[in-house]
Amino acid sequence: MCNWFQFWSRITAGERYRFLISAPKMTELTEPEVKLEALLGIINSSARQAIAEYKKTGHGVPSADATTFHPLDMATDTLALRKATRLLEGAYHQLSAILAPPQHTVMNFVFDYNWACTNVALRARFADVLEQHPEGLSVDKLAEAANLDKSKTARVLRALSLMGCFKEVERDVFTNTRLSLILKSTNNTGCYAHFHSRDVSKYAGVLYETMIDQEFSRSHEERGYRRRAFWDMMKKDDERRDIFHRGMLGYSEMTGTSTFLHQYHWDNVCSVVDVGSGIGAFSMPLAKMFPHLRITNHDLPEIIVQAQNAWEKDAPDALLDGRVEFVPNNFLEDIPAAGKDVYYLRHILHDWPDAEATMILRNIRKAMGPNSVLLIRTTEGLSIDPQAPEPMLPNFGAGSHGVYQIDLTMWFLLNSKERTLDELKIIAQVPYNSSLTRRATAGLALTQVYDLVETMVMEFRIA
Ligand SMILES: C[S@@+](CC[C@H](N)C(=O)[O-])C[C@H]1O[C@@H](n2cnc3c(N)ncnc32)[C@H](O)[C@@H]1O
């Protein structure tokens, strides 16, 4: 026998919602009120799940005044915390959109200059300076260190402090917080935020203009407005390239890429090719966790040089053991190292239109042996069947914010997109030797999908 409270806390949020809806006589609540109660229930239970995840580490929960990271912030497997966060964010945004005046909610969409203030904080290195002053630093000194105006610096910091990023400990004196530590120049996620707030946001500012542009408004092709400019800029600008590739490491941390280190049977794998590896955002942690693996990193020549430097600094053991190789490879033209167990593609296909994406898959398909697998890691949410409990939006609403923003990012930056599972299956499945035209597809069959919250990994084998 369990009491009412035990019964209520044991059933799922969806079951609670259906229970309340189907028992109108037991309560005086109207249907909209039942929905609000159910959302409150989801907020409560998901927050409790998140608290439990922090406590499992033995270090308690993070404090609002924390000035250091919590051990869970650095953990490699955070799938449970990210599942709870998706529910929490989705439910509280939905609740707030119902209860707040609509004028307020809509203006919140556009009253959002956090990206611009974050960009200032990153480029002026406020978090690096504040780290030397744990007791707090006056805005005069901080502005002087960054060669900026003091009152404007204070306004930027105050705007970010509202969101918990930096803290004003007394009037005009600021310290770091657990959030502002992400903005240190050594932090990879900070690099990703830097790249985004500097390069992606300015393209977002001219979105409508691009949608009515005479020449490119209906283009979904490579020549569509920005691709060449973006990769050319990367090639010529060492600082931006460095920030971008360290940012890709940060993107891994943000989306919990390392979770896949725990979710796949790497013990049964001998060799891995990371196609378009960047500096090794995935392959480096993989090599550290599974020292038996032999890894080939493929990318453009200038990135391969950058990758070798990064590994010399951050994973010298793997280099000394000779279990990692760095081989320049143009995935649009060249066939990757042949006959390896796993070919890994992370955040590559979403950069390219169908014709080029197919070409990349065909080249990999040619390298694969009968037992090779291709793992494609991509953004989830546009693809996987909705699982959110009622009365949440089926796709978790604002809990899936990041997924939809990444899709828009690909558009703004490269005129490309995140593909749905079905779209990826189409370009991968048709026999690769059916035709040798640019549009011939790759001859791969989907064998498994791993849902990792916000991202997913699809496993393909030769059809
Ligand atoms: C979005 S990054 C992803 C990097 C890495 N897979 C990751 O997840 O961190 C895209 C990568 O594709 C590489 N790339 C672009 N064009 C390429 C080409 N034609 N051949 C090989 N690599 C290319 C870029 O240099 C970059 O490292």
Short mmCIF file of C-alpha atoms in Angstrom, two decimals, residues 173-377:
data_model
loop_
_atom_site.label_atom_id
_atom_site.label_comp_id
_atom_site.label_asym_id
_atom_site.label_seq_id
_atom_site.Cartn_x
_atom_site.Cartn_y
_atom_site.Cartn_z
CA VAL A 173 32.36 45.66 -7.70
CA PHE A 174 32.12 42.39 -9.63
CA THR A 175 33.25 38.80 -9.18
CA ASN A 176 33.14 35.70 -11.32
CA THR A 177 30.45 33.08 -10.92
CA ARG A 178 30.20 29.46 -12.05
CA LEU A 179 28.61 30.75 -15.28
CA SER A 180 31.13 33.50 -16.02
CA LEU A 181 33.99 30.98 -15.68
CA ILE A 182 32.77 29.64 -19.03
CA LEU A 183 33.84 33.01 -20.51
CA LYS A 184 37.51 32.55 -19.63
CA SER A 185 39.75 32.56 -22.71
CA THR A 186 40.91 29.03 -21.87
CA ASN A 187 37.39 27.60 -21.84
CA ASN A 188 36.32 25.72 -24.97
CA THR A 189 32.62 26.48 -24.57
CA GLY A 190 33.64 30.14 -24.22
CA CYS A 191 35.33 29.81 -27.62
CA TYR A 192 32.10 28.45 -29.08
CA ALA A 193 30.18 31.38 -27.55
CA HIS A 194 32.83 33.74 -28.96
CA PHE A 195 32.48 32.36 -32.48
CA HIS A 196 28.69 32.47 -32.27
CA SER A 197 28.32 35.91 -30.78
CA ARG A 198 30.83 37.40 -33.20
CA ASP A 199 30.12 35.68 -36.51
CA VAL A 200 26.70 34.00 -36.45
CA SER A 201 24.72 36.80 -34.82
CA LYS A 202 25.60 39.40 -37.42
CA TYR A 203 24.21 37.15 -40.17
CA ALA A 204 21.05 36.66 -38.12
CA GLY A 205 20.63 40.45 -38.16
CA VAL A 206 20.11 40.45 -41.95
CA LEU A 207 17.94 37.34 -42.19
CA TYR A 208 14.96 38.99 -43.83
CA GLU A 209 17.20 40.72 -46.39
CA THR A 210 18.65 37.33 -47.39
CA MET A 211 15.13 35.90 -47.72
CA ILE A 212 14.15 38.56 -50.27
CA ASP A 213 17.52 38.71 -52.03
CA GLN A 214 16.90 38.60 -55.81
CA GLU A 215 19.63 36.08 -56.51
CA PHE A 216 19.77 33.78 -53.49
CA SER A 217 16.41 33.91 -51.71
CA ARG A 218 15.40 30.43 -52.91
CA SER A 219 18.84 28.87 -53.07
CA HIS A 220 19.66 25.87 -50.90
CA GLU A 221 22.88 25.19 -52.72
CA GLU A 222 26.52 25.61 -51.88
CA ARG A 223 26.80 28.80 -53.93
CA GLY A 224 24.04 30.23 -51.73
CA TYR A 225 25.28 33.36 -50.14
CA ARG A 226 27.91 32.71 -47.53
CA ARG A 227 29.68 29.37 -47.70
CA ARG A 228 32.79 30.40 -49.61
CA ALA A 229 33.14 33.56 -47.57
CA PHE A 230 32.97 31.60 -44.30
CA TRP A 231 35.51 28.87 -45.07
CA ASP A 232 37.80 31.41 -46.81
CA MET A 233 37.67 33.62 -43.76
CA MET A 234 38.60 30.60 -41.62
CA LYS A 235 41.53 29.79 -43.86
CA LYS A 236 42.98 33.29 -43.74
CA ASP A 237 42.34 34.22 -40.12
CA ASP A 238 44.50 32.20 -37.69
CA GLU A 239 42.85 33.61 -34.57
CA ARG A 240 39.31 32.94 -35.79
CA ARG A 241 40.28 29.44 -36.94
CA ASP A 242 41.78 28.66 -33.57
CA ILE A 243 38.67 29.94 -31.77
CA PHE A 244 36.38 28.00 -34.12
CA HIS A 245 38.15 24.68 -33.62
CA ARG A 246 38.49 25.09 -29.86
CA GLY A 247 34.82 26.10 -29.98
CA MET A 248 34.04 22.72 -31.56
CA LEU A 249 35.58 21.12 -28.45
CA GLY A 250 33.27 23.37 -26.43
CA TYR A 251 30.31 22.35 -28.54
CA SER A 252 31.11 18.75 -27.57
CA GLU A 253 31.16 19.69 -23.91
CA MET A 254 27.91 21.65 -24.24
CA THR A 255 26.02 18.88 -25.98
CA GLY A 256 27.55 16.12 -23.89
CA THR A 257 29.36 14.42 -26.76
CA SER A 258 31.36 12.38 -24.29
CA THR A 259 28.14 10.60 -23.36
CA PHE A 260 28.61 8.57 -26.53
CA LEU A 261 31.92 7.32 -25.16
CA HIS A 262 29.76 5.50 -22.61
CA GLN A 263 26.93 4.49 -24.95
CA TYR A 264 28.81 2.60 -27.68
CA HIS A 265 30.68 -0.72 -27.50
CA TRP A 266 34.12 0.81 -28.12
CA ASP A 267 35.74 -2.18 -26.43
CA ASN A 268 34.81 -4.27 -29.48
CA VAL A 269 36.29 -1.77 -31.95
CA CYS A 270 39.94 -1.66 -33.09
CA SER A 271 40.17 1.20 -35.58
CA VAL A 272 38.35 4.51 -36.04
CA VAL A 273 38.52 7.14 -38.79
CA ASP A 274 37.31 10.60 -37.78
CA VAL A 275 36.30 12.14 -41.12
CA GLY A 276 36.51 15.96 -40.96
CA SER A 277 37.97 15.55 -37.48
CA GLY A 278 38.75 19.20 -36.80
CA ILE A 279 41.39 19.18 -34.07
CA GLY A 280 39.84 16.07 -32.52
CA ALA A 281 36.89 17.21 -30.44
CA PHE A 282 35.65 13.64 -30.46
CA SER A 283 38.70 11.55 -31.30
CA MET A 284 40.90 13.00 -28.55
CA PRO A 285 38.64 12.06 -25.61
CA LEU A 286 38.02 8.73 -27.38
CA ALA A 287 41.77 8.04 -27.55
CA LYS A 288 42.18 8.97 -23.89
CA MET A 289 39.36 6.74 -22.70
CA PHE A 290 40.08 3.76 -24.99
CA PRO A 291 43.86 3.50 -25.42
CA HIS A 292 43.53 0.29 -27.45
CA LEU A 293 41.98 2.17 -30.42
CA ARG A 294 43.95 3.09 -33.54
CA ILE A 295 42.66 6.42 -34.79
CA THR A 296 43.00 8.21 -38.12
CA ASN A 297 42.18 11.94 -38.18
CA HIS A 298 41.26 13.29 -41.62
CA ASP A 299 40.73 16.99 -42.40
CA LEU A 300 42.03 19.75 -44.67
CA PRO A 301 45.84 20.20 -44.59
CA GLU A 302 45.88 23.40 -42.48
CA ILE A 303 43.54 21.85 -39.92
CA ILE A 304 45.62 18.68 -39.74
CA VAL A 305 48.60 20.83 -38.72
CA GLN A 306 46.44 22.52 -36.08
CA ALA A 307 45.19 19.11 -34.91
CA GLN A 308 48.74 17.76 -34.48
CA ASN A 309 49.66 20.79 -32.38
CA ALA A 310 46.55 20.32 -30.22
CA TRP A 311 47.31 16.63 -29.64
CA GLU A 312 50.97 17.35 -28.84
CA LYS A 313 49.76 19.69 -26.12
CA ASP A 314 46.72 17.85 -24.78
CA ALA A 315 47.21 14.16 -25.58
CA PRO A 316 50.98 13.57 -26.02
CA ASP A 317 50.76 9.96 -24.81
CA ALA A 318 48.58 8.93 -27.74
CA LEU A 319 51.12 10.43 -30.14
CA LEU A 320 54.07 8.77 -28.46
CA ASP A 321 52.33 5.39 -28.62
CA GLY A 322 51.85 5.89 -32.36
CA ARG A 323 48.17 4.94 -32.17
CA VAL A 324 46.94 8.15 -33.81
CA GLU A 325 47.66 9.30 -37.33
CA PHE A 326 46.94 12.63 -39.03
CA VAL A 327 46.27 12.39 -42.75
CA PRO A 328 45.11 15.34 -44.90
CA ASN A 329 42.03 14.31 -46.84
CA ASN A 330 39.47 16.29 -48.82
CA PHE A 331 36.25 14.42 -48.10
CA LEU A 332 34.61 15.76 -51.27
CA GLU A 333 37.30 14.21 -53.46
CA ASP A 334 39.32 11.61 -51.58
CA ILE A 335 38.50 8.18 -50.21
CA PRO A 336 39.32 7.90 -46.49
CA ALA A 337 41.68 5.29 -44.99
CA ALA A 338 40.24 1.94 -46.13
CA GLY A 339 38.89 -1.06 -44.23
CA LYS A 340 38.63 0.45 -40.73
CA ASP A 341 36.02 -0.63 -38.17
CA VAL A 342 34.32 2.71 -37.56
CA TYR A 343 33.98 5.83 -39.72
CA TYR A 344 32.81 8.74 -37.63
CA LEU A 345 31.16 11.87 -39.04
CA ARG A 346 30.29 14.57 -36.58
CA HIS A 347 28.66 17.83 -37.61
CA ILE A 348 29.86 17.49 -41.17
CA LEU A 349 26.81 16.70 -43.32
CA HIS A 350 24.84 19.67 -41.95
CA ASP A 351 27.45 21.97 -43.53
CA TRP A 352 26.67 20.72 -47.04
CA PRO A 353 23.82 20.55 -49.55
CA ASP A 354 22.55 17.12 -50.65
CA ALA A 355 24.88 16.75 -53.64
CA GLU A 356 28.04 17.30 -51.57
CA ALA A 357 26.71 15.38 -48.54
CA THR A 358 26.07 12.41 -50.82
CA MET A 359 29.56 12.69 -52.25
CA ILE A 360 31.05 12.57 -48.75
CA LEU A 361 29.01 9.44 -47.94
CA ARG A 362 29.93 7.78 -51.22
CA ASN A 363 33.63 8.33 -50.58
CA ILE A 364 33.29 6.81 -47.12
CA ARG A 365 31.22 3.94 -48.50
CA LYS A 366 34.06 3.13 -50.91
CA ALA A 367 36.51 2.87 -48.00
CA MET A 368 34.27 0.65 -45.84
CA GLY A 369 34.90 -3.08 -45.51
CA PRO A 370 32.05 -5.61 -45.10
CA ASN A 371 32.04 -5.18 -41.30
CA SER A 372 32.73 -1.46 -41.13
CA VAL A 373 30.14 0.87 -39.64
CA LEU A 374 29.53 4.53 -40.28
CA LEU A 375 28.44 6.57 -37.26
CA ILE A 376 26.83 9.91 -38.05
CA ARG A 377 26.39 12.23 -35.14
#
